[in-house]
Amino acid sequence: MKCKKCGETAVIKLRSYNISLCAPHFIEFFERRVLGAIKRYKLLSPKERILVAVSGGKDSLNTWFALKKLGFNADGFHIDLGIGDYSRKSREKAEKFAHEIKGNLVIVELKDEVGYPLPSLIKRERRTACALCGLIKRYLMNREALKGGYSAVATGHNLDDEAAVLLSNLLNWNIGYLTRQSPLLPSWHPRLAKKVKPLCEVTEKESAAYALLNRIDYIHEECPYSRRATSLFYKDIINQIEWRSPGSKIRFYREFVTKGKHLFEEKHQEETLVDCPECGLPTTHPPCAFCRLKNRIKAETS
Amino acid sequence: MKCKKCGETAVIKLRSYNISLCAPHFIEFFERRVLGAIKRYKLLSPKERILVAVSGGKDSLNTWFALKKLGFNADGFHIDLGIGDYSRKSREKAEKFAHEIKGNLVIVELKDEVGYPLPSLIKRERRTACALCGLIKRYLMNREALKGGYSAVATGHNLDDEAAVLLSNLLNWNIGYLTRQSPLLPSWHPRLAKKVKPLCEVTEKESAAYALLNRIDYIHEECPYSRRATSLFYKDIINQIEWRSPGSKIRFYREFVTKGKHLFEEKHQEETLVDCPECGLPTTHPPCAFCRLKNRIKAETS
């Protein structure tokens, strides 16, 4: 197996593109895909300050690494959720990586924020771990971005993540979710940072290879609360389709964003945002979900 | 395995509905599904005259059988495409069935229409067998419906057919096809019969069981030109999803028709129809595709 670019021994075969590449050319390919998505979807401009949500997994570390290498001004942000060993290891990986790339990493501990780590919160609250964690992450990512003067929050969602969610939303015709699924959620309020997904056009496999070839040391374990079964099932379905018709996965996602998505959007009324009377951040239903969470905890423990 | 309705021995397990049924109750269930789709999507009114496109396969014979049993005024229409043994057997099954149910069956031979059977046409024309056959069937079905005073043409598409096409169109974001995919294509010109799919909410398996239990003798062979591999692949994908989440298949299709579809429709400009100067039937590009086909054959053989 020879590299299509230089004829050296290839390290990876990309069936979707019908090419094999050596390590340096694969890294170049990967970064071009990231830059391509940034340009295609107008995710970021060269000068803006970006806060990368860093879990310690391959995708988020790759995002930070690639953005910096591509010349973007990107710092990291890690939330220590306090999920025992899993959070301890995740944080270690994030810190070690930040040190290696000489990047600025802001860390926030959930326990400091609301008085409890995630496992205790889950027991108190009636919603699922993932719903709760999503709420917390969305709030803290936005808050930290505003605090630090960052205009964008970048997350590590890859093409497999995006295509699987898209398929699942289409199977159920979740118009609301389809409206919001995008590599770019623009800021539509002065205190709401935009959200971008620079890895949206690279696959899970490509992301794993990029981390490996760049010797990025990431956490391999899944979050113990993760309900990955469903997501893995849809990823497998998409991969069967990709295997049969190479190129289907990227086409499915890209055509959705460029052709399909606006059909859903025009039906969507943007909700009115008001300031949360407690934290001042924008919300549709004041006080905001995060402050309500804090209030419930306070009421229960006082 | 007991029938959920009467406790007798069940003959079929319907995993999607989490029920098992005996033969009479399954037949009742099937016909209710057909009537349900007719009502839900406003396919047919009780008095109108329906022409069922009858290939000789299980789905088209079931459509005719169930419509008549439900009290609709339905006759059959068969096109003898002249594909050797396959067409001979198909026609025999259609004729035998019409005789058994004492139904009126109109038969048209492609050879009489254009001078050649399908295999010879395929050699002359540059399009695929399925594209050519589709063109011919659409034209002749509409012409015969108008000639006989039928307001609707009914075809035997089942839920598996519909869901597979829907998935394939979504994977490629074929907005044009998504706009037109419907259990009901209303007439939008006085000389264009509406098209309906009464079996759109019963599965392939349910349709096979209905034919079996009603001792409907149908052709099991596939058309030798059929490119079923792709369709079978998508049906398999949908069935994997159904197996994991029973009810997904019908939800995917029904929610598309009721919630998703109108999003695509509003983007769609209806094309202007004019009369074909040769046959008088409506077309977007006169002369119509069928008359152009006939003209080409005439020119080549004269």
Coordinates of C-alpha atoms in Angstrom, one line a residue:
Chain A
M1 CA 0.0 0.0 0.0
K2 CA 1.7 3.2 -1.3
C3 CA 1.0 6.8 -0.4
K4 CA -0.9 8.3 -3.3
K5 CA 1.0 11.6 -2.9
C6 CA 4.6 10.5 -2.6
G7 CA 4.8 6.7 -3.2
E8 CA 6.2 6.0 0.3
T9 CA 4.6 3.3 2.5
A10 CA 1.1 4.3 3.3
V11 CA -0.2 4.0 6.9
I12 CA -3.9 4.5 6.2
K13 CA -6.4 3.6 3.5
L14 CA -9.2 6.1 3.0
R15 CA -11.9 4.1 1.3
S16 CA -14.3 7.0 1.0
Y17 CA -11.7 8.9 -1.1
N18 CA -10.2 5.8 -2.7
I19 CA -6.7 6.8 -1.6
S20 CA -3.9 5.6 0.7
L21 CA -1.6 8.0 2.5
C22 CA 1.7 8.0 4.4
A23 CA 1.8 9.6 7.9
P24 CA 2.8 13.2 6.8
H25 CA 0.4 13.2 3.9
F26 CA -2.4 11.9 6.1
I27 CA -1.8 14.6 8.6
E28 CA -1.8 17.2 5.8
F29 CA -5.0 15.7 4.5
F30 CA -6.7 15.8 7.9
E31 CA -5.8 19.4 8.5
R32 CA -7.0 20.3 5.0
R33 CA -10.4 18.7 5.8
V34 CA -10.6 20.7 9.0
L35 CA -9.7 24.0 7.2
G36 CA -12.1 23.0 4.4
A37 CA -15.0 22.7 6.8
I38 CA -14.0 26.0 8.5
K39 CA -14.1 27.7 5.2
R40 CA -17.1 25.9 3.7
Y41 CA -19.3 26.6 6.7
K42 CA -17.7 29.9 7.6
L43 CA -17.0 28.6 11.1
L44 CA -14.2 30.9 12.2
S45 CA -12.2 33.9 11.0
P46 CA -8.4 33.9 11.3
K47 CA -8.2 36.5 14.1
E48 CA -10.9 35.4 16.5
R49 CA -10.3 33.9 19.9
I50 CA -11.6 30.4 20.3
L51 CA -12.3 28.3 23.4
V52 CA -12.1 24.6 22.7
A53 CA -14.2 22.4 25.0
V54 CA -11.6 19.8 26.0
S55 CA -12.9 16.5 27.5
G56 CA -9.6 14.7 27.3
G57 CA -10.9 12.4 24.5
K58 CA -9.3 12.2 21.0
D59 CA -11.7 14.4 19.2
S60 CA -11.5 17.4 21.5
L61 CA -7.7 17.2 21.8
N62 CA -7.4 16.9 18.0
T63 CA -9.6 19.9 17.6
W64 CA -7.4 22.0 19.8
F65 CA -4.2 20.6 18.3
A66 CA -5.3 21.1 14.7
L67 CA -6.7 24.6 15.3
K68 CA -3.5 25.7 16.8
K69 CA -1.4 24.1 14.0
L70 CA -3.6 25.9 11.5
G71 CA -2.7 29.2 13.1
F72 CA -5.9 29.8 15.0
N73 CA -5.9 31.5 18.4
A74 CA -7.3 28.7 20.5
D75 CA -7.3 28.0 24.2
G76 CA -8.8 25.0 26.1
F77 CA -11.5 24.7 28.6
H78 CA -12.1 21.6 30.7
I79 CA -15.0 20.8 33.1
D80 CA -14.1 18.4 35.9
L81 CA -17.4 16.7 36.5
G82 CA -16.2 14.7 39.5
I83 CA -17.1 11.3 38.0
G84 CA -14.6 9.4 40.1
D85 CA -11.7 7.8 38.2
Y86 CA -13.0 8.7 34.8
S87 CA -13.0 12.5 35.6
R88 CA -9.6 12.2 37.3
K89 CA -8.0 10.6 34.2
S90 CA -9.8 12.9 31.8
R91 CA -8.5 15.9 33.6
E92 CA -5.0 14.5 33.7
K93 CA -5.0 13.9 29.9
A94 CA -6.3 17.4 29.3
E95 CA -3.7 19.0 31.6
K96 CA -0.8 16.9 30.2
F97 CA -1.8 17.8 26.7
A98 CA -2.1 21.5 27.4
H99 CA 1.4 21.4 29.0
E100 CA 2.8 19.6 25.9
I101 CA 1.4 22.1 23.4
K102 CA 2.0 25.1 25.7
G103 CA -1.7 25.9 25.6
N104 CA -3.8 27.8 28.0
L105 CA -6.3 25.5 29.7
V106 CA -9.0 26.8 32.0
I107 CA -10.5 24.2 34.4
V108 CA -13.7 24.5 36.2
E109 CA -14.9 22.0 38.8
L110 CA -18.6 21.2 38.9
K111 CA -18.3 20.7 42.7
D112 CA -17.2 24.3 43.1
E113 CA -20.1 25.5 40.9
V114 CA -23.0 23.8 42.4
G115 CA -21.7 22.1 45.5
Y116 CA -21.8 18.5 44.2
P117 CA -20.1 16.4 41.6
L118 CA -22.2 14.9 38.8
P119 CA -22.9 11.5 40.4
S120 CA -24.6 13.2 43.4
L121 CA -26.5 15.6 41.2
I122 CA -27.9 12.7 39.2
K123 CA -29.3 11.1 42.3
R124 CA -31.0 14.4 43.3
E125 CA -32.3 15.4 39.9
R126 CA -35.0 13.6 37.9
R127 CA -33.3 13.9 34.5
T128 CA -30.8 11.6 32.9
A129 CA -27.1 12.0 33.4
C130 CA -26.7 13.1 29.8
A131 CA -29.5 15.7 29.9
L132 CA -28.0 17.1 33.1
C133 CA -24.4 17.0 31.9
G134 CA -25.5 18.7 28.6
L135 CA -27.2 21.5 30.5
I136 CA -24.2 22.1 32.7
K137 CA -21.7 22.0 29.8
R138 CA -23.7 24.4 27.6
Y139 CA -24.0 26.8 30.4
L140 CA -20.4 26.7 31.6
M141 CA -18.9 26.7 28.1
N142 CA -20.8 29.8 27.2
R143 CA -20.1 31.5 30.5
E144 CA -16.4 30.9 30.3
A145 CA -16.2 32.0 26.7
L146 CA -17.8 35.3 27.6
K147 CA -15.7 35.7 30.7
G148 CA -12.5 35.2 28.8
G149 CA -13.5 37.3 25.8
Y150 CA -13.7 34.3 23.4
S151 CA -16.1 34.7 20.4
A152 CA -16.4 31.0 19.7
V153 CA -16.7 27.7 21.5
A154 CA -15.4 24.8 19.5
T155 CA -16.4 21.2 20.2
G156 CA -14.9 18.0 18.9
H157 CA -18.0 16.4 17.1
N158 CA -16.8 14.4 14.2
L159 CA -18.6 13.3 11.0
D160 CA -19.7 10.0 12.5
D161 CA -21.2 11.8 15.5
E162 CA -23.0 14.3 13.2
A163 CA -24.2 11.8 10.6
A164 CA -25.5 9.4 13.3
V165 CA -27.5 12.2 15.0
L166 CA -28.8 13.4 11.7
L167 CA -30.0 9.9 10.8
S168 CA -31.7 9.5 14.1
N169 CA -33.4 12.9 13.9
L170 CA -34.6 12.1 10.4
L171 CA -36.0 8.7 11.4
N172 CA -38.1 10.4 14.0
W173 CA -38.6 13.6 12.0
N174 CA -37.5 15.7 15.0
I175 CA -37.9 19.0 13.1
G176 CA -36.8 21.0 16.1
Y177 CA -33.5 19.1 16.4
L178 CA -33.0 19.2 12.6
T179 CA -33.4 22.9 12.7
R180 CA -30.6 23.3 15.3
Q181 CA -28.2 20.6 14.0
S182 CA -25.4 22.5 12.4
P183 CA -21.6 22.8 12.2
L184 CA -22.2 26.5 13.1
L185 CA -24.6 27.8 15.7
P186 CA -24.2 31.6 15.2
S187 CA -24.4 33.9 18.2
W188 CA -27.8 35.4 18.2
H189 CA -27.4 37.4 21.4
P190 CA -24.5 39.5 22.6
R191 CA -23.9 37.2 25.6
L192 CA -24.2 33.9 23.6
A193 CA -20.9 32.7 22.1
K194 CA -21.2 31.0 18.7
K195 CA -20.6 27.3 18.6
V196 CA -18.5 25.5 15.9
K197 CA -17.6 21.9 15.1
P198 CA -14.3 22.1 13.1
L199 CA -14.1 18.2 12.9
C200 CA -17.5 17.8 11.4
E201 CA -16.1 16.5 8.1
V202 CA -13.5 14.0 9.4
T203 CA -14.6 10.5 10.4
E204 CA -14.1 8.8 13.7
K205 CA -11.4 6.6 12.1
E206 CA -9.6 9.6 10.7
S207 CA -9.7 11.3 14.0
A208 CA -8.3 8.2 15.8
A209 CA -5.5 8.0 13.2
Y210 CA -4.7 11.7 13.6
A211 CA -4.3 11.4 17.3
L212 CA -2.2 8.3 17.0
L213 CA 0.2 9.8 14.4
N214 CA 0.6 13.0 16.4
R215 CA 1.2 10.9 19.6
I216 CA -1.7 12.6 21.3
D217 CA -2.3 10.8 24.6
Y218 CA -6.1 10.8 25.2
I219 CA -8.5 9.0 27.4
H220 CA -9.9 5.9 25.8
E221 CA -12.6 5.1 28.4
E222 CA -16.1 6.1 27.8
C223 CA -18.0 8.2 30.4
P224 CA -19.6 5.6 32.7
Y225 CA -22.9 7.3 32.2
S226 CA -22.7 7.4 28.5
R227 CA -25.6 5.9 26.6
R228 CA -23.5 5.1 23.6
A229 CA -25.5 2.0 22.5
T230 CA -27.9 4.0 20.4
S231 CA -25.3 6.3 18.9
L232 CA -23.1 3.3 18.1
F233 CA -26.0 1.6 16.5
Y234 CA -26.7 4.5 14.1
K235 CA -22.9 4.9 13.5
D236 CA -22.8 1.3 12.4
I237 CA -25.8 1.7 10.1
I238 CA -24.1 4.8 8.5
N239 CA -20.9 2.8 8.2
Q240 CA -22.7 0.0 6.4
I241 CA -24.1 2.5 3.9
E242 CA -20.6 4.1 3.6
W243 CA -19.1 0.7 3.0
R244 CA -21.6 0.0 0.2
S245 CA -21.3 3.4 -1.4
P246 CA -18.0 5.1 -0.4
G247 CA -18.6 8.8 0.0
S248 CA -22.2 8.5 1.3
K249 CA -21.4 9.6 4.8
I250 CA -19.9 13.0 3.9
R251 CA -22.5 13.5 1.2
F252 CA -25.4 12.8 3.5
Y253 CA -24.1 15.4 6.1
R254 CA -22.8 18.0 3.7
E255 CA -25.9 18.0 1.5
F256 CA -28.0 18.3 4.6
V257 CA -26.1 21.3 5.8
T258 CA -26.0 23.0 2.4
K259 CA -29.3 21.9 0.8
G260 CA -31.6 20.2 3.3
K261 CA -31.2 22.3 6.4
H262 CA -32.6 25.6 5.3
L263 CA -35.9 23.9 4.5
F264 CA -36.2 23.2 8.2
E265 CA -34.9 26.5 9.4
E266 CA -37.5 28.7 7.8
K267 CA -40.2 27.0 9.8
H268 CA -38.3 27.7 13.0
Q269 CA -39.1 30.7 15.0
E270 CA -36.2 31.9 17.0
E271 CA -37.1 32.0 20.7
T272 CA -36.9 35.3 22.5
L273 CA -34.1 35.5 25.0
V274 CA -34.2 37.5 28.2
D275 CA -31.5 38.0 30.9
C276 CA -31.5 35.5 33.7
P277 CA -32.2 37.7 36.9
E278 CA -29.6 35.7 38.8
C279 CA -26.6 35.2 36.6
G280 CA -27.4 37.7 33.8
L281 CA -26.9 35.2 31.0
P282 CA -29.5 34.9 28.3
T283 CA -32.3 32.4 28.7
T284 CA -35.7 31.6 27.2
H285 CA -37.3 30.9 30.6
P286 CA -35.8 32.9 33.5
P287 CA -34.2 32.0 35.8
C288 CA -32.0 30.0 33.5
A289 CA -31.9 26.2 33.8
F290 CA -28.5 26.3 35.5
C291 CA -29.6 28.8 38.2
R292 CA -32.8 26.8 38.7
L293 CA -30.6 23.7 39.3
K294 CA -28.5 25.6 41.8
N295 CA -31.6 27.0 43.5
R296 CA -33.1 23.5 43.9
I297 CA -29.8 22.2 45.4
K298 CA -29.7 25.2 47.8
A299 CA -33.3 24.7 48.9
E300 CA -32.8 21.0 49.5
T301 CA -29.6 21.3 51.5
S302 CA -30.6 24.3 53.6
Chain B
M1 CA -48.3 -18.2 20.2
K2 CA -51.9 -17.2 20.8
C3 CA -54.0 -14.6 18.8
K4 CA -54.3 -11.5 20.9
K5 CA -57.9 -11.0 19.8
C6 CA -59.4 -14.4 20.3
G7 CA -56.8 -16.7 21.9
E8 CA -56.8 -19.1 19.0
T9 CA -53.5 -20.3 17.6
A10 CA -51.7 -17.4 16.0
V11 CA -50.2 -17.6 12.5
I12 CA -48.1 -14.4 12.5
K13 CA -46.2 -12.4 15.1
L14 CA -46.2 -8.6 14.4
R15 CA -43.2 -7.4 16.3
S16 CA -43.8 -3.8 15.3
Y17 CA -47.1 -3.8 17.1
N18 CA -46.1 -6.4 19.7
I19 CA -49.0 -8.7 18.8
S20 CA -49.7 -12.1 17.4
L21 CA -52.8 -12.9 15.4
C22 CA -54.7 -15.8 14.0
A23 CA -55.5 -15.9 10.2
P24 CA -58.9 -14.2 10.3
H25 CA -57.7 -11.5 12.7
F26 CA -54.6 -10.9 10.7
I27 CA -56.7 -10.4 7.6
E28 CA -58.9 -8.0 9.5
F29 CA -55.8 -6.2 10.8
F30 CA -54.3 -5.9 7.3
E31 CA -57.5 -4.5 5.8
R32 CA -57.9 -2.1 8.6
R33 CA -54.3 -0.8 7.9
V34 CA -55.2 -0.3 4.3
L35 CA -58.4 1.5 5.1
G36 CA -56.6 3.5 7.8
A37 CA -54.0 4.7 5.2
I38 CA -56.8 5.5 2.7
K39 CA -58.5 7.6 5.4
R40 CA -55.4 9.2 6.9
Y41 CA -54.0 10.3 3.6
K42 CA -57.4 10.9 2.0
L43 CA -56.4 8.6 -0.9
L44 CA -59.9 7.6 -2.1
S45 CA -63.5 8.4 -1.6
P46 CA -66.0 5.5 -1.4
K47 CA -67.7 6.1 -4.8
E48 CA -64.8 6.7 -7.1
R49 CA -63.7 4.3 -9.8
I50 CA -60.1 3.0 -9.3
L51 CA -57.8 1.4 -11.8
V52 CA -55.3 -0.9 -10.0
A53 CA -51.9 -1.3 -11.8
V54 CA -51.6 -5.1 -11.7
S55 CA -48.2 -6.6 -12.3
G56 CA -49.1 -10.1 -11.1
G57 CA -46.9 -9.8 -8.0
K58 CA -48.2 -10.1 -4.5
D59 CA -48.5 -6.4 -3.7
S60 CA -50.6 -5.4 -6.7
L61 CA -52.9 -8.4 -6.5
N62 CA -53.3 -7.7 -2.7
T63 CA -54.2 -4.1 -3.5
W64 CA -56.9 -5.1 -5.9
F65 CA -58.2 -7.8 -3.6
A66 CA -58.3 -5.6 -0.5
L67 CA -59.8 -2.6 -2.3
K68 CA -62.6 -4.8 -3.6
K69 CA -63.2 -6.4 -0.3
L70 CA -63.3 -3.0 1.4
G71 CA -66.1 -2.1 -1.0
F72 CA -64.2 0.1 -3.5
N73 CA -65.0 0.1 -7.1
A74 CA -61.7 -1.2 -8.5
D75 CA -60.7 -2.7 -11.8
G76 CA -57.3 -4.0 -12.9
F77 CA -54.9 -2.9 -15.6
H78 CA -51.9 -5.0 -16.8
I79 CA -49.2 -4.1 -19.2
D80 CA -47.6 -7.0 -21.0
L81 CA -44.1 -5.8 -21.5
G82 CA -43.0 -8.8 -23.6
I83 CA -40.1 -9.8 -21.4
G84 CA -40.2 -13.4 -22.4
D85 CA -41.2 -16.0 -19.8
Y86 CA -41.4 -13.4 -17.1
S87 CA -44.1 -11.4 -18.8
R88 CA -45.9 -14.5 -19.9
K89 CA -46.2 -15.8 -16.3
S90 CA -47.0 -12.4 -14.9
R91 CA -49.9 -12.0 -17.3
E92 CA -51.2 -15.5 -16.6
K93 CA -51.2 -14.7 -12.9
A94 CA -53.0 -11.4 -13.4
E95 CA -55.6 -13.0 -15.7
K96 CA -56.2 -16.0 -13.4
F97 CA -56.6 -13.7 -10.4
A98 CA -59.1 -11.4 -12.3
H99 CA -61.1 -14.5 -13.3
E100 CA -61.2 -15.7 -9.6
I101 CA -62.3 -12.5 -8.2
K102 CA -64.6 -11.7 -11.1
G103 CA -62.8 -8.5 -11.7
N104 CA -62.4 -6.5 -14.9
L105 CA -58.9 -6.6 -16.2
V106 CA -57.7 -4.4 -19.1
I107 CA -54.5 -5.7 -20.8
V108 CA -52.3 -3.6 -23.0
E109 CA -49.3 -5.0 -24.9
L110 CA -46.3 -2.8 -25.3
K111 CA -45.6 -4.4 -28.7
D112 CA -48.9 -3.2 -30.0
E113 CA -48.2 0.3 -28.6
V114 CA -44.7 1.0 -29.9
G115 CA -44.0 -2.0 -32.2
Y116 CA -41.5 -3.7 -29.9
P117 CA -41.4 -5.5 -26.6
L118 CA -39.2 -4.0 -23.8
P119 CA -36.1 -6.1 -24.4
S120 CA -35.8 -4.7 -28.0
L121 CA -36.6 -1.2 -26.8
I122 CA -33.8 -1.4 -24.2
K123 CA -31.3 -2.2 -27.0
R124 CA -32.4 0.8 -29.0
E125 CA -32.7 3.3 -26.3
R126 CA -29.9 4.7 -24.2
R127 CA -31.7 4.7 -20.9
T128 CA -31.8 1.9 -18.4
A129 CA -34.6 -0.7 -18.5
C130 CA -36.1 0.7 -15.3
A131 CA -36.2 4.3 -16.5
L132 CA -37.7 3.2 -19.8
C133 CA -40.3 0.9 -18.1
G134 CA -41.2 3.7 -15.7
L135 CA -41.9 6.1 -18.5
I136 CA -44.0 3.6 -20.3
K137 CA -46.0 2.5 -17.2
R138 CA -46.7 6.1 -16.1
Y139 CA -47.9 7.0 -19.5
L140 CA -50.1 4.0 -20.2
M141 CA -51.6 3.9 -16.7
N142 CA -52.7 7.5 -17.0
R143 CA -54.0 7.0 -20.5
E144 CA -56.0 3.9 -19.6
A145 CA -57.4 5.6 -16.5
L146 CA -58.7 8.5 -18.6
K147 CA -60.0 6.3 -21.3
G148 CA -62.0 4.2 -18.9
G149 CA -63.2 7.1 -16.8
Y150 CA -61.2 6.2 -13.7
S151 CA -60.3 9.0 -11.4
A152 CA -57.5 7.2 -9.6
V153 CA -54.6 4.8 -10.4
A154 CA -53.7 2.6 -7.5
T155 CA -50.2 0.9 -7.2
G156 CA -49.0 -1.8 -4.9
H157 CA -46.1 0.0 -3.2
N158 CA -45.8 -1.3 0.4
L159 CA -44.2 0.3 3.5
D160 CA -40.8 -1.3 2.9
D161 CA -40.7 0.1 -0.6
E162 CA -41.7 3.5 0.5
A163 CA -39.3 3.6 3.5
A164 CA -36.4 2.4 1.5
V165 CA -36.9 5.0 -1.2
L166 CA -37.3 7.7 1.5
L167 CA -34.1 6.7 3.2
S168 CA -32.2 6.7 -0.1
N169 CA -33.6 10.1 -1.1
L170 CA -32.6 11.5 2.3
L171 CA -29.1 10.1 2.2
N172 CA -28.6 12.0 -1.1
W173 CA -30.9 14.9 -0.2
N174 CA -32.8 14.5 -3.5
I175 CA -35.1 17.4 -2.8
G176 CA -37.0 16.9 -6.0
Y177 CA -37.8 13.3 -5.3
L178 CA -38.6 14.0 -1.7
T179 CA -41.2 16.6 -2.9
R180 CA -42.9 14.0 -5.0
Q181 CA -42.8 11.0 -2.7
S182 CA -46.3 10.6 -1.4
P183 CA -49.0 8.0 -0.8
L184 CA -51.2 10.5 -2.8
L185 CA -50.2 12.3 -5.9
P186 CA -53.3 14.4 -6.6
S187 CA -54.5 15.2 -10.1
W188 CA -53.3 18.7 -11.0
H189 CA -54.6 18.6 -14.5
P190 CA -57.9 17.5 -15.9
R191 CA -56.2 14.8 -18.0
L192 CA -53.9 13.5 -15.2
A193 CA -55.4 10.8 -12.9
K194 CA -54.4 10.9 -9.3
K195 CA -52.1 8.2 -8.0
V196 CA -52.5 6.4 -4.7
K197 CA -50.6 3.8 -2.7
P198 CA -53.2 2.0 -0.5
L199 CA -50.6 -0.5 0.8
C200 CA -48.1 2.2 2.0
E201 CA -48.6 1.3 5.7
V202 CA -48.3 -2.5 5.4
T203 CA -44.9 -4.1 5.4
E204 CA -43.5 -6.5 2.8
K205 CA -43.9 -9.4 5.3
E206 CA -47.5 -8.5 6.1
S207 CA -48.3 -8.3 2.4
A208 CA -46.7 -11.7 1.8
A209 CA -48.7 -13.2 4.7
Y210 CA -52.0 -11.6 3.4
A211 CA -51.5 -13.1 -0.1
L212 CA -50.7 -16.5 1.5
L213 CA -53.7 -16.5 3.8
N214 CA -56.0 -15.5 1.0
R215 CA -54.5 -18.1 -1.3
I216 CA -53.6 -15.4 -3.8
D217 CA -51.4 -17.0 -6.5
Y218 CA -48.8 -14.5 -7.6
I219 CA -45.6 -14.4 -9.5
H220 CA -42.6 -14.9 -7.2
E221 CA -39.9 -14.2 -9.8
E222 CA -38.4 -10.7 -10.0
C223 CA -38.3 -8.9 -13.3
P224 CA -35.0 -10.0 -15.0
Y225 CA -34.1 -6.3 -15.5
S226 CA -34.8 -5.4 -11.9
R227 CA -32.0 -3.6 -10.1
R228 CA -33.2 -4.8 -6.7
A229 CA -29.8 -4.9 -5.0
T230 CA -29.9 -1.2 -3.9
S231 CA -33.5 -1.3 -2.9
L232 CA -32.9 -4.6 -0.9
F233 CA -29.9 -3.0 0.7
Y234 CA -31.9 -0.1 2.0
K235 CA -34.8 -2.4 3.0
D236 CA -32.3 -4.4 5.1
I237 CA -31.0 -1.2 6.7
I238 CA -34.6 -0.1 7.6
N239 CA -35.3 -3.6 8.9
Q240 CA -32.3 -3.5 11.2
I241 CA -33.6 -0.2 12.6
E242 CA -37.0 -1.7 13.0
W243 CA -35.6 -4.7 14.7
R244 CA -33.9 -2.6 17.2
S245 CA -36.8 -0.1 17.8
P246 CA -40.1 -1.8 16.8
G247 CA -42.4 0.8 15.2
S248 CA -39.5 2.8 13.6
K249 CA -40.4 2.0 10.1
I250 CA -44.0 3.2 10.1
R251 CA -43.1 6.2 12.2
F252 CA -40.3 7.2 9.8
Y253 CA -42.7 7.0 6.8
R254 CA -45.8 8.4 8.5
E255 CA -44.0 11.3 10.2
F256 CA -42.3 12.2 6.9
V257 CA -45.7 12.3 5.1
T258 CA -47.5 14.2 7.9
K259 CA -44.7 16.4 9.3
G260 CA -41.6 16.4 7.0
K261 CA -43.0 16.4 3.5
H262 CA -44.6 19.8 3.5
L263 CA -41.3 21.4 4.2
F264 CA -40.0 20.2 0.9
E265 CA -43.2 20.9 -1.0
E266 CA -43.2 24.6 -0.4
K267 CA -39.9 24.9 -2.1
H268 CA -41.3 23.1 -5.1
Q269 CA -42.6 25.0 -8.1
E270 CA -45.2 23.0 -9.9
E271 CA -44.2 22.7 -13.6
T272 CA -46.5 24.0 -16.2
L273 CA -48.2 21.3 -18.3
V274 CA -49.2 21.7 -21.9
D275 CA -51.0 19.3 -24.2
C276 CA -48.8 16.9 -26.2
P277 CA -49.5 17.8 -29.9
E278 CA -49.5 14.2 -30.8
C279 CA -51.5 12.3 -28.2
G280 CA -53.2 15.2 -26.4
L281 CA -52.1 14.1 -22.9
P282 CA -50.4 16.6 -20.6
T283 CA -46.7 17.0 -20.6
T284 CA -44.0 19.5 -19.5
H285 CA -42.0 19.2 -22.7
P286 CA -44.1 18.5 -25.8
P287 CA -44.2 16.2 -27.5
C288 CA -44.5 14.0 -24.5
A289 CA -41.8 11.4 -23.6
F290 CA -43.9 8.5 -24.8
C291 CA -44.6 10.1 -28.2
R292 CA -40.9 11.0 -28.6
L293 CA -40.1 7.4 -27.9
K294 CA -42.6 6.3 -30.6
N295 CA -41.2 8.9 -33.0
R296 CA -37.6 7.7 -32.5
I297 CA -38.6 4.1 -33.2
K298 CA -40.6 5.1 -36.3
A299 CA -37.7 7.1 -37.6
E300 CA -35.2 4.3 -37.1
T301 CA -37.3 1.6 -38.7
S302 CA -38.6 3.6 -41.6

